[in-house]
Short mmCIF file of C-alpha atoms in Angstrom, two decimals:
data_model
loop_
_atom_site.label_atom_id
_atom_site.label_comp_id
_atom_site.label_asym_id
_atom_site.label_seq_id
_atom_site.Cartn_x
_atom_site.Cartn_y
_atom_site.Cartn_z
CA MET H 3 114.06 32.45 127.30
CA ASP H 4 117.81 33.03 127.29
CA ALA H 5 118.95 34.59 130.58
CA ARG H 6 120.61 37.49 128.75
CA ILE H 7 117.38 38.27 126.91
CA LYS H 8 115.44 37.99 130.19
CA GLU H 9 117.71 40.64 131.72
CA LEU H 10 116.91 43.05 128.87
CA VAL H 11 113.20 42.33 129.16
CA ASP H 12 113.24 43.14 132.87
CA LEU H 13 115.23 46.31 132.21
CA ALA H 14 112.68 47.51 129.66
CA LYS H 15 109.75 46.76 131.95
CA LYS H 16 111.27 48.81 134.76
CA GLN H 17 112.55 51.69 132.63
CA TRP H 18 109.27 52.35 130.84
CA GLY H 19 106.79 51.57 133.64
CA LEU H 20 105.24 48.48 132.08
CA ALA H 21 103.70 46.95 135.22
CA GLU H 22 100.32 46.80 133.48
CA TYR H 23 101.78 45.10 130.41
CA TYR H 24 102.90 41.62 129.43
CA LEU H 25 105.52 40.65 126.82
CA GLY H 26 103.58 39.39 123.82
CA ARG H 27 106.29 38.96 121.19
CA TYR H 28 110.01 39.46 120.81
CA ARG H 29 112.71 38.91 118.22
CA LEU H 30 116.38 39.65 117.58
CA PHE H 31 117.42 41.50 114.45
CA ARG H 32 120.46 43.31 113.10
CA ARG H 33 121.36 46.44 111.20
CA ILE H 34 124.54 47.49 109.48
CA MET H 35 125.69 50.97 110.42
CA LEU H 36 127.43 53.67 108.36
CA ASP H 37 130.84 52.69 109.67
CA GLY H 38 130.28 49.03 108.67
CA GLU H 39 129.66 47.80 112.21
CA THR H 40 126.77 45.42 112.90
CA LEU H 41 124.20 46.51 115.46
CA TYR H 42 122.19 43.79 117.22
CA LEU H 43 118.80 44.77 118.62
CA LEU H 44 116.07 43.09 120.63
CA ASN H 45 112.57 44.14 119.63
CA MET H 46 109.87 43.62 122.26
CA GLU H 47 106.14 44.06 121.80
CA TRP H 48 104.44 44.65 125.14
CA PHE H 49 100.64 44.33 125.19
CA PRO H 50 98.44 46.03 127.81
CA ASN H 51 96.96 43.56 130.29
CA ILE H 52 93.47 44.54 129.13
CA TYR H 53 94.29 42.67 125.90
CA ALA H 54 95.12 39.33 127.46
CA ASP H 55 96.23 36.51 125.14
CA TRP H 56 96.40 38.84 122.13
CA THR H 57 97.14 36.85 118.95
CA ASP H 58 96.29 39.21 116.07
CA GLU H 59 99.19 40.29 113.90
CA GLU H 60 98.16 43.96 114.22
CA ASN H 61 99.13 45.39 117.59
CA PRO H 62 96.35 46.79 119.81
CA GLU H 63 96.13 50.41 120.93
CA GLY H 64 98.66 51.18 123.67
CA THR H 65 101.12 48.43 122.67
CA ALA H 66 104.70 49.35 123.58
CA SER H 67 107.16 48.41 120.83
CA ILE H 68 110.71 48.72 122.16
CA ASP H 69 114.14 48.22 120.54
CA ILE H 70 117.26 47.87 122.68
CA ASN H 71 120.90 47.33 121.72
CA ILE H 72 121.69 43.97 123.29
CA HIS H 73 125.37 44.77 123.80
CA THR H 74 125.28 48.36 125.07
CA LYS H 75 121.78 48.10 126.63
CA GLU H 76 120.90 51.45 125.06
CA PHE H 77 117.29 51.92 124.00
CA GLN H 78 117.03 52.77 120.30
CA SER H 79 113.30 53.35 120.13
CA VAL H 80 110.11 53.22 122.19
CA ILE H 81 106.73 53.49 120.48
CA PHE H 82 103.31 53.42 122.15
CA VAL H 83 100.85 52.47 119.42
CA GLN H 84 98.42 55.23 118.40
CA GLY H 85 99.96 57.51 121.03
CA VAL H 86 98.18 55.70 123.87
CA THR H 87 100.06 54.52 126.97
CA TYR H 88 99.11 52.53 130.06
CA ALA H 89 102.55 52.96 131.62
CA GLU H 90 102.78 53.48 135.37
CA ASN H 91 105.64 55.56 136.77
CA GLY H 92 106.93 55.92 133.23
CA VAL H 93 108.44 59.02 131.64
CA VAL H 94 106.23 62.08 132.19
CA PHE H 95 107.00 65.68 131.24
CA ALA H 96 105.08 67.70 133.82
CA TYR H 97 105.80 71.09 132.24
CA LYS H 98 105.71 69.86 128.63
CA ASP H 99 108.44 72.26 127.53
CA ILE H 100 111.71 71.95 125.65
CA LYS H 101 113.90 72.54 128.70
CA GLU H 102 112.34 69.59 130.49
CA VAL H 103 112.80 67.38 127.42
CA LYS H 104 116.43 68.46 127.05
CA ASP H 105 117.14 67.76 130.74
CA TRP H 106 115.63 64.30 130.47
CA LEU H 107 117.55 63.48 127.28
CA THR H 108 120.83 64.63 128.83
CA ALA H 109 120.30 62.36 131.83
CA PHE H 110 118.96 59.43 129.77
CA THR H 111 121.51 59.41 126.93
CA GLY H 112 124.56 60.95 128.60
CA LEU H 113 124.90 63.35 125.64
CA ASN H 114 125.30 67.09 125.85
CA ILE H 115 121.96 67.95 124.26
CA GLU H 116 122.22 71.69 124.92
CA LYS H 117 125.64 72.00 123.26
CA ASP H 118 125.71 69.35 120.55
CA PHE H 119 122.11 69.24 119.32
CA VAL H 120 119.75 71.76 117.80
CA CYS H 121 115.96 71.51 117.94
CA LYS H 122 115.01 71.57 114.25
CA GLN H 123 111.28 70.92 114.33
CA THR H 124 108.71 71.27 117.10
CA ASP H 125 104.99 71.38 117.56
CA GLU H 126 102.90 71.32 120.72
CA ARG H 127 104.02 67.85 121.80
CA ARG H 128 106.84 66.83 119.45
CA TYR H 129 110.55 67.66 119.56
CA TYR H 130 113.09 66.70 116.90
CA PHE H 131 116.80 67.18 117.57
CA GLU H 132 119.64 67.02 115.04
CA GLU H 133 123.25 66.82 116.08
CA GLN H 134 125.61 69.55 115.05
CA TRP H 135 129.37 69.74 115.34
CA ASN H 136 130.71 73.16 116.22
CA GLY H 137 127.42 74.53 114.93
CA VAL H 138 127.63 72.63 111.61
CA PRO H 139 124.98 69.96 110.76
CA LEU H 140 125.83 66.35 109.88
CA SER H 141 124.88 64.13 106.97
CA PRO H 142 123.48 61.57 107.33
CA SER H 143 121.53 63.29 110.06
CA CYS H 144 122.06 62.01 113.60
CA SER H 145 118.82 62.64 115.38
CA ILE H 146 116.63 62.14 118.44
CA ASN H 147 112.82 62.28 118.43
CA VAL H 148 110.58 62.74 121.46
CA GLU H 149 106.77 62.88 121.54
CA PHE H 150 104.29 62.94 124.42
CA ASN H 151 100.52 63.12 124.84
CA GLU H 152 98.30 65.82 126.35
CA ASN H 153 99.14 64.48 129.83
CA GLY H 154 102.88 64.82 129.22
CA GLU H 155 103.34 61.03 129.07
CA LEU H 156 106.06 59.92 126.65
CA THR H 157 104.56 58.08 123.67
CA PHE H 158 107.50 58.04 121.23
CA TYR H 159 111.29 58.05 121.53
CA SER H 160 113.88 57.21 118.90
CA GLN H 161 117.55 57.91 118.40
CA ASN H 162 119.99 57.48 115.55
CA ILE H 163 123.32 58.40 117.10
CA SER H 164 125.40 55.25 116.76
CA VAL H 165 128.03 56.65 114.35
CA LEU H 166 128.97 59.62 116.50
CA THR H 167 131.74 57.79 118.32
CA ASN H 168 133.79 57.91 115.11
CA LYS H 169 134.08 61.69 115.11
CA LYS H 170 137.41 63.39 115.65
CA GLU H 171 138.00 67.09 115.99
CA LEU H 172 138.55 68.83 112.67
CA GLU H 173 140.38 72.15 112.59
CA GLU H 174 140.14 72.53 108.81
CA GLU H 175 139.07 76.03 107.81
CA TYR H 176 135.95 76.14 105.64
CA SER H 177 136.96 77.83 102.37
CA LEU H 178 134.30 76.96 99.79
CA SER H 179 132.39 79.62 97.85
CA LEU H 180 129.83 79.51 95.05
CA ASP H 181 132.17 81.29 92.65
CA ALA H 182 134.92 78.72 93.26
CA ILE H 183 132.70 75.70 92.56
CA GLU H 184 130.83 77.04 89.53
CA ASP H 185 132.00 74.20 87.24
CA ILE H 186 130.65 71.58 89.63
CA ALA H 187 127.42 73.53 90.06
CA ARG H 188 126.95 73.57 86.27
CA GLU H 189 127.27 69.74 86.23
CA GLN H 190 124.54 69.45 88.86
CA VAL H 191 121.90 71.08 86.66
CA VAL H 192 119.90 68.09 85.42
CA LEU H 193 116.62 67.22 83.74
CA ALA H 194 113.97 65.87 86.07
CA ASN H 195 110.32 64.92 86.34
CA PHE H 196 108.25 67.25 88.49
CA PRO H 197 105.03 65.48 89.61
CA GLU H 198 101.77 67.40 89.34
CA GLU H 199 98.14 66.50 89.96
CA ASP H 200 97.46 66.03 86.25
CA GLY H 201 100.70 64.20 85.47
CA ARG H 202 104.15 65.74 85.35
CA LYS H 203 106.21 68.50 83.83
CA ILE H 204 109.80 68.28 82.66
CA VAL H 205 112.15 70.72 84.34
CA TYR H 206 115.77 71.60 84.91
CA GLY H 207 116.70 71.42 88.57
CA VAL H 208 119.78 71.14 90.71
CA GLU H 209 120.76 67.68 91.92
CA GLU H 210 121.97 68.21 95.48
CA THR H 211 125.51 67.18 96.23
CA TYR H 212 128.20 67.62 98.85
CA ILE H 213 131.42 69.27 97.66
CA ARG H 214 134.51 68.45 99.70
CA ASN H 215 136.33 71.34 101.31
CA ASP H 216 139.70 69.68 100.58
CA ASP H 217 139.37 69.93 96.75
CA LYS H 218 138.93 66.16 96.37
CA GLY H 219 135.64 66.26 94.49
CA LYS H 220 132.16 65.37 95.61
CA LEU H 221 130.38 63.01 97.98
CA PRO H 222 126.93 61.62 97.10
CA PHE H 223 123.98 63.53 98.50
CA MET H 224 122.01 60.44 99.49
CA GLN H 225 123.77 57.25 100.48
CA GLN H 226 121.20 54.71 99.37
CA HIS H 227 122.65 51.89 101.39
CA VAL H 228 125.36 51.15 103.91
CA GLY H 229 126.50 47.72 102.70
CA PHE H 230 129.73 46.98 100.87
CA GLN H 231 130.01 48.63 97.44
CA LYS H 232 132.28 47.92 94.46
CA ASN H 233 132.44 50.54 91.68
CA PHE H 234 132.81 49.62 87.99
CA ASN H 235 131.54 52.07 85.33
CA LYS H 236 131.66 49.14 82.88
CA GLU H 237 129.85 49.12 79.55
CA ILE H 238 128.00 45.83 78.98
CA LYS H 239 128.26 44.35 75.46
CA TRP H 240 127.41 41.02 73.85
CA GLN H 241 127.45 39.42 70.38
CA LYS H 242 124.45 37.09 70.57
CA THR H 243 121.06 37.39 72.20
CA LYS H 244 119.64 34.68 74.44
CA LYS H 245 116.24 33.01 74.66
CA ASP H 246 114.20 34.63 77.42
CA CYS H 247 113.75 31.98 80.10
CA PHE H 248 114.07 34.32 83.06
CA LYS H 249 111.55 33.95 85.90
CA ARG H 250 111.35 36.41 88.75
CA LYS H 251 111.77 35.12 92.27
CA PHE H 252 110.21 36.72 95.34
CA LEU H 253 112.64 38.77 97.41
CA HIS H 254 112.77 37.97 101.13
CA TRP H 255 114.04 40.84 103.27
CA GLU H 256 115.07 38.87 106.34
CA ASP H 257 116.93 40.52 109.20
CA GLU H 258 116.04 38.24 112.13
CA VAL H 259 118.95 36.39 113.78
CA SER H 260 119.50 33.74 116.44
CA VAL H 261 120.58 34.43 120.00
CA GLU H 262 123.88 32.66 119.33
CA ASP H 263 124.78 34.78 116.30
CA ALA H 264 123.72 37.97 118.04
CA TYR H 265 125.93 37.43 121.07
CA LEU H 266 128.81 36.17 118.95
CA LYS H 267 128.52 39.46 117.00
CA VAL H 268 128.50 37.68 113.64
CA LYS H 269 129.03 40.31 110.96
CA HIS H 270 126.08 41.39 108.88
CA PRO H 271 126.33 39.75 105.43
CA ASP H 272 125.96 43.18 103.80
CA SER H 273 129.27 44.24 105.33
CA LEU H 274 131.23 41.42 103.66
CA PRO H 275 133.47 42.41 100.71
CA ILE H 276 132.60 41.50 97.12
CA THR H 277 135.50 39.43 95.82
CA ASP H 278 136.81 39.83 92.28
CA GLU H 279 135.67 36.28 91.52
CA LEU H 280 132.11 36.98 92.69
CA ALA H 281 132.07 40.30 90.84
CA GLU H 282 133.04 38.61 87.55
CA LYS H 283 130.24 36.07 87.99
CA CYS H 284 127.75 38.85 88.70
CA ILE H 285 128.81 40.72 85.56
CA GLN H 286 128.36 37.60 83.46
CA GLU H 287 124.95 36.88 84.99
CA VAL H 288 123.83 40.48 84.46
CA THR H 289 125.04 40.32 80.85
CA ASP H 290 123.04 37.13 80.25
CA PHE H 291 120.00 38.77 81.83
CA LEU H 292 120.29 41.78 79.51
CA ARG H 293 120.73 39.47 76.53
CA MET H 294 117.31 37.99 77.39
CA LYS H 295 115.33 41.05 78.49
CA TYR H 296 116.96 43.80 76.42
CA PRO H 297 118.34 41.89 73.41
CA ASN H 298 118.84 44.97 71.23
CA ASP H 299 120.68 46.99 73.88
CA SER H 300 124.25 45.72 73.57
CA GLY H 301 126.57 48.58 74.53
CA LYS H 302 123.67 50.72 75.76
CA TRP H 303 123.92 49.86 79.48
CA THR H 304 126.70 50.71 81.92
CA LEU H 305 127.19 48.86 85.19
CA THR H 306 127.96 51.64 87.66
CA TYR H 307 128.43 49.54 90.79
CA LEU H 308 127.63 46.38 92.73
CA SER H 309 126.52 46.55 96.34
CA ARG H 310 125.31 44.34 99.15
CA GLU H 311 121.86 45.32 100.40
CA ASN H 312 119.31 43.42 102.50
CA SER H 313 121.30 40.19 102.08
CA TYR H 314 121.22 40.44 98.26
CA LEU H 315 123.66 41.73 95.67
CA HIS H 316 122.37 44.72 93.73
CA ALA H 317 123.71 45.65 90.30
CA TYR H 318 123.01 49.28 89.35
CA LEU H 319 122.93 50.05 85.63
CA GLU H 320 122.30 53.21 83.61
CA GLN H 321 121.71 53.64 79.91
CA SER H 322 124.88 54.76 78.17
CA THR H 323 122.90 56.41 75.38
CA ALA H 324 119.24 57.27 75.24
CA SER H 325 116.87 58.73 72.67
CA THR H 326 114.52 59.96 75.39
CA LEU H 327 115.07 62.84 77.80
CA PHE H 328 115.74 60.49 80.70
CA PRO H 329 118.23 57.58 80.53
CA GLY H 330 116.95 54.29 81.85
CA LYS H 331 117.99 53.12 85.32
CA LEU H 332 117.98 49.44 86.11
CA ILE H 333 118.52 47.52 89.33
CA VAL H 334 119.24 43.80 88.99
CA PHE H 335 118.93 41.73 92.15
CA LEU H 336 121.22 38.71 92.60
CA ASP H 337 121.45 36.17 95.40
CA THR H 338 124.64 35.77 97.41
CA ASP H 339 125.91 33.22 94.87
CA GLY H 340 125.57 35.72 92.01
CA GLU H 341 122.40 34.34 90.38
CA VAL H 342 119.89 36.91 89.07
CA VAL H 343 116.56 36.60 90.92
CA ASN H 344 114.67 39.83 90.13
CA TYR H 345 114.99 43.29 88.61
CA MET H 346 113.42 46.76 88.56
CA ASN H 347 113.44 49.25 85.71
CA LYS H 348 112.96 52.56 87.51
CA LYS H 349 112.05 54.54 84.40
CA GLU H 350 109.39 52.04 83.30
CA LEU H 351 108.01 51.97 86.83
CA TRP H 352 107.57 55.76 86.99
CA ASP H 353 106.11 55.88 83.49
CA GLU H 354 103.45 53.40 84.63
CA LEU H 355 102.70 55.18 87.90
CA MET H 356 102.45 58.67 86.41
CA GLU H 357 99.83 59.34 83.74
CA ALA H 358 101.83 61.94 81.88
CA LYS H 359 102.35 63.33 78.41
CA GLN H 360 104.95 61.44 76.42
CA GLU H 361 108.48 62.80 76.45
CA GLU H 362 108.71 62.90 72.67
CA THR H 363 105.88 65.47 72.54
CA ILE H 364 107.81 67.90 74.74
CA GLU H 365 109.63 70.70 72.97
CA ARG H 366 112.75 71.60 74.94
CA LYS H 367 113.02 75.36 74.39
CA VAL H 368 115.54 75.98 77.17
CA SER H 369 119.12 74.66 77.04
CA LYS H 370 121.00 73.40 80.05
CA GLU H 371 123.31 76.42 79.95
CA GLU H 372 120.36 78.80 79.88
CA ALA H 373 118.81 76.96 82.79
CA PHE H 374 122.06 77.25 84.74
CA ASP H 375 122.11 81.02 84.22
CA LYS H 376 118.52 81.29 85.41
CA LEU H 377 119.11 79.13 88.52
CA LYS H 378 122.52 80.48 89.51
CA PRO H 379 121.19 83.37 91.65
CA TYR H 380 119.26 80.85 93.76
CA PHE H 381 122.12 78.41 94.50
CA THR H 382 122.97 77.82 98.15
CA LEU H 383 126.17 76.38 99.61
CA THR H 384 125.84 75.33 103.26
CA PRO H 385 128.65 73.92 105.46
CA TYR H 386 128.12 70.27 106.47
CA TYR H 387 130.10 67.39 107.92
CA VAL H 388 129.48 64.31 105.77
CA PHE H 389 130.32 60.76 106.78
CA ASP H 390 132.55 59.16 104.14
CA ARG H 391 131.94 55.41 104.26
CA GLN H 392 135.11 54.65 102.31
CA ASP H 393 137.41 56.42 104.77
CA LYS H 394 135.07 55.90 107.75
CA LYS H 395 135.35 59.48 108.94
CA TRP H 396 133.55 62.80 108.83
CA ILE H 397 134.56 65.13 105.98
CA GLN H 398 133.96 68.88 105.90
CA CYS H 399 131.86 69.76 102.85
CA GLY H 400 129.52 72.33 101.39
CA LYS H 401 126.01 71.22 100.45
CA LEU H 402 125.09 72.60 97.03
CA ASP H 403 121.33 72.99 96.68
CA CYS H 404 118.65 75.07 94.97
CA ASP H 405 114.95 75.38 95.79
CA TYR H 406 113.96 76.48 92.27
CA PHE H 407 113.51 74.82 88.88
CA VAL H 408 113.15 75.90 85.24
CA ASP H 409 110.37 74.57 83.00
CA VAL H 410 111.96 73.22 79.80
CA GLU H 411 109.04 74.39 77.63
CA SER H 412 108.15 77.80 79.08
CA GLY H 413 111.46 78.75 80.69
CA GLU H 414 109.56 79.90 83.78
CA ILE H 415 111.29 79.73 87.18
CA SER H 416 109.30 78.31 90.09
CA THR H 417 110.02 77.20 93.63
CA LEU H 418 110.11 73.55 94.62
CA ASP H 419 108.35 74.12 97.96
CA ASN H 420 107.75 70.64 99.36
CA SER H 421 107.78 68.83 96.02
CA PHE H 422 110.46 66.49 94.72
CA PHE H 423 112.29 65.49 91.57
CA ILE H 424 112.24 62.10 89.91
CA ASN H 425 115.22 61.68 87.60
#
């Protein structure tokens, strides 16, 4: 074992009271963060001594799975399997209350938990903290989770606070209002699938978005990935079809790295730029793929962007025109050389998973404008700080949202509750 890894192993054993454990497995892996930096982590799986020479792939009850940043020596997560722990002199919350948890977190992380975090969700033995900035929440959420058992022994800890060092004080005055952003709000009213036990219904709902306070448009509500992205909005056309000889290849999501690469801080491949030359090859390969799989769809697909994700290139396409209520959405997976290896048609996938009435049988009795008028009283606009990956900084925004939807057939308004849209 590398001496640097051995130091981290010893640190984990002492910190979490693992005298009655032995190190069963370990590996090094990496993640790319919002700001494009590569985080290198050591994962350790500690087995209780009562399970000597454990070889099964599934971890036994009481296993301690621990992730630590190899460069900062900060613990990212600690999980005791099935909430069982055999730790001695580990972390114990004698009073089992929020004050005790906050005091421990302040000492353990060095963060001002009382000032900068708000406890968003609690039950008898679980505390979930989200960071706020001057009382305003962040997106993506920067959070800390703590759980303990009936004896007050810590059984789960995780933190996602690595991007916070990029914050700088903002003095910009929040000036957004629902009346001022009505045009944007109207654009966010979209058709969506609403899953039900007996299939689905088609509804108008509001697609959440973040509206910049500085009048520079919108930021996406959900950042699907953190790798490099190149935008196109390019319509794909061809003159001749191509014989279908495409064969899917299995996708390998591999994030494990060597000790040498980890300590040399080799950049994550997802953070590398997509050159113009590589982009042109990807476009040609995607075009050839469409010529084989969708031969009659010339001019019907638009390449919205290319991105690097999980060591592959992803091409995101949407149907330019569609006869159905919902345009098709296609993801084409390419290897790092730009060769197509797999694909996923999201619309076809959901149509297979959901036994639902066909779209063509649905009579749309409510227009988008009518739906907007019905939903408008229920719009909310909440201040947020959103991390802009392009500028690598936090931007003051308002989160436009709505917890109601309109049925396209009946025109009835209902609440979303804990359900979700598929669009």
